mmCIF file of C-alpha atoms and ligand atoms in Angstrom:
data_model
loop_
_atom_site.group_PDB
_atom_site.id
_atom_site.type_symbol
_atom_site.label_atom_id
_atom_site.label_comp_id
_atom_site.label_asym_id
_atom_site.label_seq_id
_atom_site.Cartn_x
_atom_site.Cartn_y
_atom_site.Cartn_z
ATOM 1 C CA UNK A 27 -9.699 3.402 -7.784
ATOM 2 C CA UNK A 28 -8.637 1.031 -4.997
ATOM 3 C CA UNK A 29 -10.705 -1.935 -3.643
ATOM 4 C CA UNK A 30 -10.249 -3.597 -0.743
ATOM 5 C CA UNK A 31 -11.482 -7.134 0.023
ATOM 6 C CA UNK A 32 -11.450 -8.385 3.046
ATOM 7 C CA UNK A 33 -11.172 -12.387 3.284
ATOM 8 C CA UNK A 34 -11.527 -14.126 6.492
ATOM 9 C CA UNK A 35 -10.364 -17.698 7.074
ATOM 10 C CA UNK A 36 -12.927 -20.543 7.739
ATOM 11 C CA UNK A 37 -13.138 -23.800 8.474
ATOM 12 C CA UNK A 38 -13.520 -25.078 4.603
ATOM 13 C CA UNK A 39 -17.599 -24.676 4.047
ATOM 14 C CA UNK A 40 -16.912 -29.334 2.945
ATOM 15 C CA UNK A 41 -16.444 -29.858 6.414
ATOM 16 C CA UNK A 42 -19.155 -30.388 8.783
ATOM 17 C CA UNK A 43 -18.044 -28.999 12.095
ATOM 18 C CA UNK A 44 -17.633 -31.368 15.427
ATOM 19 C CA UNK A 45 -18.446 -29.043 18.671
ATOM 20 C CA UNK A 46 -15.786 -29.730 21.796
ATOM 21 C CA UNK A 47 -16.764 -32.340 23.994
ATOM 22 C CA UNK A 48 -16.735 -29.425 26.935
ATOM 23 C CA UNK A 49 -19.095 -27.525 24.694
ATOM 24 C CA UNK A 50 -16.787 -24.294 24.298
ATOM 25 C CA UNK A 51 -16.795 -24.071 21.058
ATOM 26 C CA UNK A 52 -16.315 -25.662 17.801
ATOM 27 C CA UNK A 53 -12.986 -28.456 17.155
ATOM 28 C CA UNK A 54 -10.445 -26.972 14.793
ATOM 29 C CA UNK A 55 -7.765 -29.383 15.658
ATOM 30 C CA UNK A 56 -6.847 -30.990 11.822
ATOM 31 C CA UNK A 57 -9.569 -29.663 10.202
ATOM 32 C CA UNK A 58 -9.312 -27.925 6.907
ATOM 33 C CA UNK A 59 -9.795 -24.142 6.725
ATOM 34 C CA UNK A 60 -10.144 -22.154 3.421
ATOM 35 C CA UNK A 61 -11.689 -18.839 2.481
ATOM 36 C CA UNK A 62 -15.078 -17.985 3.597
ATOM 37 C CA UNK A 63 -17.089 -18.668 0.186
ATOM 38 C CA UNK A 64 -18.696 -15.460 0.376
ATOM 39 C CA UNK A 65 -15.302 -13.671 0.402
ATOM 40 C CA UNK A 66 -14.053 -15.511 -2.691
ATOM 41 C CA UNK A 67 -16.781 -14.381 -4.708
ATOM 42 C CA UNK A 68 -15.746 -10.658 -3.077
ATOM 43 C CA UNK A 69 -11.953 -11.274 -4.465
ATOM 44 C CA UNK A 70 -13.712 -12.598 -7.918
ATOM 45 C CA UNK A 71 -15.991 -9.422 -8.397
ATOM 46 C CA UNK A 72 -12.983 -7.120 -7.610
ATOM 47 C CA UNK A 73 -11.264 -8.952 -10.179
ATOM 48 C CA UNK A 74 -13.823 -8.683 -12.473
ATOM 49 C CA UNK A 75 -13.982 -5.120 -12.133
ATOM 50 C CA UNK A 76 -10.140 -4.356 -12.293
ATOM 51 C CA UNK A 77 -10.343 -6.242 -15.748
ATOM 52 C CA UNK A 78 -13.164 -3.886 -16.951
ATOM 53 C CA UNK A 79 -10.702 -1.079 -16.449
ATOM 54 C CA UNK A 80 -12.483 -0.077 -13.347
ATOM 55 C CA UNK A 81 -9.717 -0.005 -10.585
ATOM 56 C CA UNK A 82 -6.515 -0.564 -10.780
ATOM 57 C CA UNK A 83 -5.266 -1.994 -7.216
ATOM 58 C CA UNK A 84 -7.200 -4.846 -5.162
ATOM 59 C CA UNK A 85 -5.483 -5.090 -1.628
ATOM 60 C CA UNK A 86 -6.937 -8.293 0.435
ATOM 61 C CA UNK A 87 -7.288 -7.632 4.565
ATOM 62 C CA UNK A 88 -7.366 -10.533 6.892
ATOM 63 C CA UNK A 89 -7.656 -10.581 10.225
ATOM 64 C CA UNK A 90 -6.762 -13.520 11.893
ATOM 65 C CA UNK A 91 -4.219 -16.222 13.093
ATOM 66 C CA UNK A 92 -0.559 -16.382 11.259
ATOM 67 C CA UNK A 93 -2.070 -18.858 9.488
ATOM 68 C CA UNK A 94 -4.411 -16.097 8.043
ATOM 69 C CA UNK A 95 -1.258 -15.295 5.423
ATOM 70 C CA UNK A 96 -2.519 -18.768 3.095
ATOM 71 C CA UNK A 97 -5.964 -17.098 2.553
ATOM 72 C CA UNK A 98 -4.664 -14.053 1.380
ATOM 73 C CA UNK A 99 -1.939 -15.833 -1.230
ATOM 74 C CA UNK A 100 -4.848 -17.489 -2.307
ATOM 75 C CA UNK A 101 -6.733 -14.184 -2.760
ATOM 76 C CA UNK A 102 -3.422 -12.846 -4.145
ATOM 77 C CA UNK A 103 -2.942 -16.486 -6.482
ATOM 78 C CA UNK A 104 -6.587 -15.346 -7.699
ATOM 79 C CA UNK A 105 -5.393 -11.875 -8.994
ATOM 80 C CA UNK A 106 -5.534 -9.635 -6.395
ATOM 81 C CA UNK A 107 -2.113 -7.144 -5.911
ATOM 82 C CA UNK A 108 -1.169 -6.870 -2.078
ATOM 83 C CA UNK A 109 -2.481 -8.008 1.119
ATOM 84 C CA UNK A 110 -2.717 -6.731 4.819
ATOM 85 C CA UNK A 111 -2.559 -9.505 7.858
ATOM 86 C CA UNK A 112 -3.633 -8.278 10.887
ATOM 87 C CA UNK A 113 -2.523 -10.994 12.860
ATOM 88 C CA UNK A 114 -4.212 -11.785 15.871
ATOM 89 C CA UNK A 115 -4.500 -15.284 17.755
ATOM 90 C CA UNK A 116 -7.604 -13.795 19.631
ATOM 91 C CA UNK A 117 -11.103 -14.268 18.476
ATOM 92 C CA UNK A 118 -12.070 -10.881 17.017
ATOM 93 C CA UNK A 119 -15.898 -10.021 16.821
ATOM 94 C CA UNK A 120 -16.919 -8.069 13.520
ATOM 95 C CA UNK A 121 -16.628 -4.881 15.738
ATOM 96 C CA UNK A 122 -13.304 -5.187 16.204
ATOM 97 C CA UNK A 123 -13.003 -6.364 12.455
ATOM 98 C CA UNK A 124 -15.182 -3.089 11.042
ATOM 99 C CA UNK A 125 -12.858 -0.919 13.121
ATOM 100 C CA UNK A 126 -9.749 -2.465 12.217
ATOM 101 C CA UNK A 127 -11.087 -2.336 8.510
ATOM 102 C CA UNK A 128 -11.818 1.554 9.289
ATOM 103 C CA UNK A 129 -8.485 2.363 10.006
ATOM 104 C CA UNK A 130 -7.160 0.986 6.915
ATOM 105 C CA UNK A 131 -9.687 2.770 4.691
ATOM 106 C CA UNK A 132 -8.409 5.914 6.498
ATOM 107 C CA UNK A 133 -5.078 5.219 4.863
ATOM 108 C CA UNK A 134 -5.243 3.368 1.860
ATOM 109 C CA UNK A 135 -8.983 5.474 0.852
ATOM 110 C CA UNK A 136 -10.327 2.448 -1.583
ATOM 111 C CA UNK A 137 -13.180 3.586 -3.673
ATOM 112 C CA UNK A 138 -14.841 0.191 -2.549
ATOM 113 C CA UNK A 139 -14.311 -1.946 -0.376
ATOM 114 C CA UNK A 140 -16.537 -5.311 -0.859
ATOM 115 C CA UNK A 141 -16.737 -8.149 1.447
ATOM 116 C CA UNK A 142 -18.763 -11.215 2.028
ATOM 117 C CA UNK A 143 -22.308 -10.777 2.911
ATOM 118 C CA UNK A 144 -21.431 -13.462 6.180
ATOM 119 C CA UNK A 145 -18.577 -15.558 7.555
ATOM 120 C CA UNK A 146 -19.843 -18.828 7.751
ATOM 121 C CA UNK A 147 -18.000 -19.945 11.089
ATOM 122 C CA UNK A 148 -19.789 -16.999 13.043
ATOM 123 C CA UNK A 149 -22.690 -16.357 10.770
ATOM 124 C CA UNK A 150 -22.953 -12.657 12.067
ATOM 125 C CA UNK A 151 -23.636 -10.890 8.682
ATOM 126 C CA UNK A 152 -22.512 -7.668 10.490
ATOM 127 C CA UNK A 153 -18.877 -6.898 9.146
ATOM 128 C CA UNK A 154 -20.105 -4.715 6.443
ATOM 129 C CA UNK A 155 -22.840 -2.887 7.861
ATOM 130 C CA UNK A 156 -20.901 -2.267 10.617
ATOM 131 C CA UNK A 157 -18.073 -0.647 8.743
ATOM 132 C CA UNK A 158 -20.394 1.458 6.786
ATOM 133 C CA UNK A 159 -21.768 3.038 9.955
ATOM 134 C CA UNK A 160 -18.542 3.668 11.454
ATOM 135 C CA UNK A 161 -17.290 5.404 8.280
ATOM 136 C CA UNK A 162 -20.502 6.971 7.198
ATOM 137 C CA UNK A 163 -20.540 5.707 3.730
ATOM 138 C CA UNK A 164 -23.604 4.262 1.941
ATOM 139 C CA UNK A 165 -24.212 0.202 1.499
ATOM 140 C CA UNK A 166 -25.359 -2.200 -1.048
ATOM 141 C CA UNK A 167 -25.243 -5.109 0.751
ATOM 142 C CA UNK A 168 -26.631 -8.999 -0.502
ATOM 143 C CA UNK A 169 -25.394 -7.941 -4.317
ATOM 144 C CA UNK A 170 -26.176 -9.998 -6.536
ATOM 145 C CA UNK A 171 -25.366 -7.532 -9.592
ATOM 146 C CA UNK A 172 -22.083 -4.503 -9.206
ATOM 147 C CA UNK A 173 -21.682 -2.510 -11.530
ATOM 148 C CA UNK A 174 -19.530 0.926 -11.802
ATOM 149 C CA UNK A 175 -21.261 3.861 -13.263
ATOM 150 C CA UNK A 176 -18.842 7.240 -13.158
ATOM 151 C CA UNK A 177 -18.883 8.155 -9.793
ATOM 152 C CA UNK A 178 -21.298 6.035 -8.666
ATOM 153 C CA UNK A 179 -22.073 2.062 -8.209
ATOM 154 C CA UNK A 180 -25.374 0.183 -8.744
ATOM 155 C CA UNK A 181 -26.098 -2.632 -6.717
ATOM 156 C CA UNK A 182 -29.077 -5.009 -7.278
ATOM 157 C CA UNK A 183 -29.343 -7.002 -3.720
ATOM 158 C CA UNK A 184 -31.378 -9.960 -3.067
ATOM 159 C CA UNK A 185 -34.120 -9.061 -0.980
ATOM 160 C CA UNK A 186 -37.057 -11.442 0.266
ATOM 161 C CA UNK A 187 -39.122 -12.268 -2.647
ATOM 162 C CA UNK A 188 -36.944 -10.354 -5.314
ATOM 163 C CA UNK A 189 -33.865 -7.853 -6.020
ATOM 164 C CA UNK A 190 -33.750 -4.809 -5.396
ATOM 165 C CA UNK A 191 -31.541 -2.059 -7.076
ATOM 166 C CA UNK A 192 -29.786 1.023 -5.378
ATOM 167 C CA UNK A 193 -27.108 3.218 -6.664
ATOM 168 C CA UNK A 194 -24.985 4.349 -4.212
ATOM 169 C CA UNK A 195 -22.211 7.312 -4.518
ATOM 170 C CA UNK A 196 -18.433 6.194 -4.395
ATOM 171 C CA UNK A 197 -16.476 5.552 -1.988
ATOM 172 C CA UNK A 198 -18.912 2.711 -0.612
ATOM 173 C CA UNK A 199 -19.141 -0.511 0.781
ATOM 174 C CA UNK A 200 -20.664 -3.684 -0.623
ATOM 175 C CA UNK A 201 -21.041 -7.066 0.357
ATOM 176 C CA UNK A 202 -21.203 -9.910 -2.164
ATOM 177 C CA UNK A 203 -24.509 -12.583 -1.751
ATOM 178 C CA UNK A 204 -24.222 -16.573 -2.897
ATOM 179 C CA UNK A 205 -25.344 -15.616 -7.332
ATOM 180 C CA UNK A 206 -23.280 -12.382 -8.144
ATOM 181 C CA UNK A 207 -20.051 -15.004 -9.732
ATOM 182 C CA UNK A 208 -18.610 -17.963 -10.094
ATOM 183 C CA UNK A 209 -15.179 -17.453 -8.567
ATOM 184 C CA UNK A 210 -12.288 -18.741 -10.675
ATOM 185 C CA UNK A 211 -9.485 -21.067 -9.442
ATOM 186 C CA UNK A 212 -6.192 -19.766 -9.230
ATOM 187 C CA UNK A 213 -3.848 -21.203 -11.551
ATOM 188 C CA UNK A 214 -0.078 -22.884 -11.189
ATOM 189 C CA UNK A 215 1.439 -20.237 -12.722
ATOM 190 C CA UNK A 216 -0.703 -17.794 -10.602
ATOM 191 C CA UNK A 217 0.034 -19.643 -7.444
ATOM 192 C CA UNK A 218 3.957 -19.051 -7.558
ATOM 193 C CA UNK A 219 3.341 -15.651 -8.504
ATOM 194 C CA UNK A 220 1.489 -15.037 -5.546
ATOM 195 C CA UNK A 221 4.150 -15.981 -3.536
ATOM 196 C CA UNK A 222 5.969 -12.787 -4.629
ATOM 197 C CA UNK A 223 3.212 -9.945 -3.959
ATOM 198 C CA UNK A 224 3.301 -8.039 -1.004
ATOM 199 C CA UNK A 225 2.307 -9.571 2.258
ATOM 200 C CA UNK A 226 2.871 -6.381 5.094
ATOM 201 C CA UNK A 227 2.104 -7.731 8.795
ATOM 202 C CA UNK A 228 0.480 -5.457 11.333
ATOM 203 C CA UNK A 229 -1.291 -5.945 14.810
ATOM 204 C CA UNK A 230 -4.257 -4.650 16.090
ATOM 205 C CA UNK A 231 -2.635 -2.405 18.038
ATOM 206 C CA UNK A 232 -1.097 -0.529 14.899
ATOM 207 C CA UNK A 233 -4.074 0.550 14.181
ATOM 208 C CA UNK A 234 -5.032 1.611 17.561
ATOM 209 C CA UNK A 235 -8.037 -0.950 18.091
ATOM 210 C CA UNK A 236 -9.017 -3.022 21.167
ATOM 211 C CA UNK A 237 -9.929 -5.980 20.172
ATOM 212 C CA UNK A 238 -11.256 -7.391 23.307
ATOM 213 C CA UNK A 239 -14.799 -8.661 23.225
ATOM 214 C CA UNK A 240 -17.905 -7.892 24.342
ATOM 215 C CA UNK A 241 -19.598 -11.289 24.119
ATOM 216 C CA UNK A 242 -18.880 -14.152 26.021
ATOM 217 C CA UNK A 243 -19.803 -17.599 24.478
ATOM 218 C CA UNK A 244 -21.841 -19.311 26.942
ATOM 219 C CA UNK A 245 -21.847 -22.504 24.986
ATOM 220 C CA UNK A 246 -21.951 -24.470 21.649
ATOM 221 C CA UNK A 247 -24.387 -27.510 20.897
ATOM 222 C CA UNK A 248 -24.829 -29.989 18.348
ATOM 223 C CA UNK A 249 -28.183 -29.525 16.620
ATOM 224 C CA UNK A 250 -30.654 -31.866 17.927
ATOM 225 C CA UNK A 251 -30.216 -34.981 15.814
ATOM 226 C CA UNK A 252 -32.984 -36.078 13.414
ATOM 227 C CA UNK A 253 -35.434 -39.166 14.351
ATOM 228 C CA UNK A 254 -34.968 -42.135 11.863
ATOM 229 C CA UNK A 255 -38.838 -41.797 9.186
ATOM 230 C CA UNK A 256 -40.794 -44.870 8.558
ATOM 231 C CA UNK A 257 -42.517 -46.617 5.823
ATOM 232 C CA UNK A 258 -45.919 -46.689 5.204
ATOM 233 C CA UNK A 259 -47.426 -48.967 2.702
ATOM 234 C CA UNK A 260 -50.477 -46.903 1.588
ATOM 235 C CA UNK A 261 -53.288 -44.038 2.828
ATOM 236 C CA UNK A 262 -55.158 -45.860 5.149
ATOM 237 C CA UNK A 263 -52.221 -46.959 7.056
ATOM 238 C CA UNK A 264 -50.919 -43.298 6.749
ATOM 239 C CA UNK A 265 -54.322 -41.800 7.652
ATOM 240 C CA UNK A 266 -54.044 -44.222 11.070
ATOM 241 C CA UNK A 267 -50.257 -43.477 11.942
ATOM 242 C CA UNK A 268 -51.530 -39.850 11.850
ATOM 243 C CA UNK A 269 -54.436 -40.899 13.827
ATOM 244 C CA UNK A 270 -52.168 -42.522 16.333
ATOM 245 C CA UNK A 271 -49.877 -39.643 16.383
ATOM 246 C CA UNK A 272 -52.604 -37.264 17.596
ATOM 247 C CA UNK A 273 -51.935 -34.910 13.984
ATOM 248 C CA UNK A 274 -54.798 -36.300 12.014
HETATM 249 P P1 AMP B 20 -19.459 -11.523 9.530
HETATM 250 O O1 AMP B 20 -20.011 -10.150 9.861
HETATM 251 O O2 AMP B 20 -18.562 -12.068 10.616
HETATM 252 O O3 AMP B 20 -20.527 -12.502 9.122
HETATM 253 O O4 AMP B 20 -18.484 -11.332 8.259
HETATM 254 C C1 AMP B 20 -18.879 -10.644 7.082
HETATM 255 C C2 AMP B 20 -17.685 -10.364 6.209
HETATM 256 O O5 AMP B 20 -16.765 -9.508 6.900
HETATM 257 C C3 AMP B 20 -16.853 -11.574 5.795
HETATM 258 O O6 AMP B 20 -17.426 -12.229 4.674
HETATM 259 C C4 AMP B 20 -15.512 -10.918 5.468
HETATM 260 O O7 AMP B 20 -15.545 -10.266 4.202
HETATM 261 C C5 AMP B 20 -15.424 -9.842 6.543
HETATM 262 N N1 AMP B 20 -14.721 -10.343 7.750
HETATM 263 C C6 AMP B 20 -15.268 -10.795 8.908
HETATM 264 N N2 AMP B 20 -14.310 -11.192 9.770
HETATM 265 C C7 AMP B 20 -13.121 -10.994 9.141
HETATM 266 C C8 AMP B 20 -11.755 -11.217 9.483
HETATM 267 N N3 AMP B 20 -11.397 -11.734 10.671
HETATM 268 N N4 AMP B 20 -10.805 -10.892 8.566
HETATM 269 C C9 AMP B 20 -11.140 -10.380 7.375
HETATM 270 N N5 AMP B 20 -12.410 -10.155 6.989
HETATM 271 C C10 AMP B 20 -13.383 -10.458 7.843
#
């Protein structure tokens, strides 16, 4: 079996984002970018499952900027075999992303393909669900537990108040929630290997997709910023401020 993993590149989850003075969007002039977290844990848990015996190829898909090629060494540092860049300089919506990721299910037919439950830059949490639809193969999405039964996967997702387990019949698509790993660091050794895998190019176009979109950002804010607290020094003084805020 074949999994696919796609891995989108973020600005690095450390860094708290500064929004463009013109409000257009969010500054990515020198700041660090790394995986999207919730990928990593999708490379991890392909990983873990090729080392079970389980599959035996893990291909990493990005779509994205040239720049896009460093997330997939590092998916390919952390074990996986061969990687896909779609390169792109455009912003692609997870529309675009599902039906690029379609295309290349049609060809390489991966028995799972597993991505991140959300990219935190857009915070859609649509990529998967998307791609299920469009290919009409059952989801387990928000897993917090994989595991390969025969012909068939069981996924225990984190719903509100609990988990929730589903076994779904392969070829299907998961996507990977904060507690199913720890993902491992790549090693040195790992890291120059990488740099040998296979890295094939392709553009939108090759695979027939229009990436244009269909939103238009109307604009990006800073949150509203927080009110310095106060001290009191004991109930009675609380029960007045409250008083004198009109709460109490
Ligand atoms: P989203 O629907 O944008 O929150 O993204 C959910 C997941 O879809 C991500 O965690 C990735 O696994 C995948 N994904 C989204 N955008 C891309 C992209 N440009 N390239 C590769 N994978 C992506």
């Amino acid at each position: 079996m074949k999994i696919i993993v796609p891995v989108k590149r973020v600005i690095d989850y450390n860094v708290k984002p500064r929004v463009k003075a013109d409000g257009t969007g969010v500054d990515l002039a020198n700041v660090k970018m790394s995986m999207n977290p919730f990928d990593e844990i999708a490379v991890e848990e392909a990983i873990r499952i090729k080392e079970a015996g389980k599959a035996e190829e893990i291909i990493a898909v990005s779509v994205g900027p040239a720049k896009a090629a460093e997330t997939l060494r590092t998916a390919l540092a952390m074990g996986a075999d061969r990687a896909i860049l779609i390169e792109t300089d455009a912003e692609v919506e997870p529309l675009a992303v599902a039906k690029i990721l379609k295309a290349i299910v049609g060809e390489e037919n991966p028995g799972l393909v597993i991505l991140g439950k959300q990219a935190i830059d857009d915070d859609s949490n649509q990529t998967g669900q998307m791609l299920a639809a469009l290919l009409g193969r059952p989801q387990g999405t928000f897993a917090n537990k994989i595991e390969i039964d025969g012909e068939q996967v069981v996924v225990t997702r984190e719903v509100d108040g609990g988990l929730e387990t589903v076994k779904l019949t392969l070829p299907a698509i998961v996507t990977t929630d904060l507690r199913l790993n720890e993902p491992r660091y790549a090693s040195l050794p790992n890291i120059m290997k990488a740099k040998k895998k296979q890295l094939d190019t392709k553009s939108p176009a090759d695979y027939g997709v229009d990436i244009t979109p269909r939103l238009k950002t109307l604009k990006v804010s800073e949150p509203p910023v927080r009110s310095a607290g106060i001290k009191i020094a004991d109930v009675d003084a609380l029960v007045a401020k409250l008083k004198e805020m009109g709460v109490a």
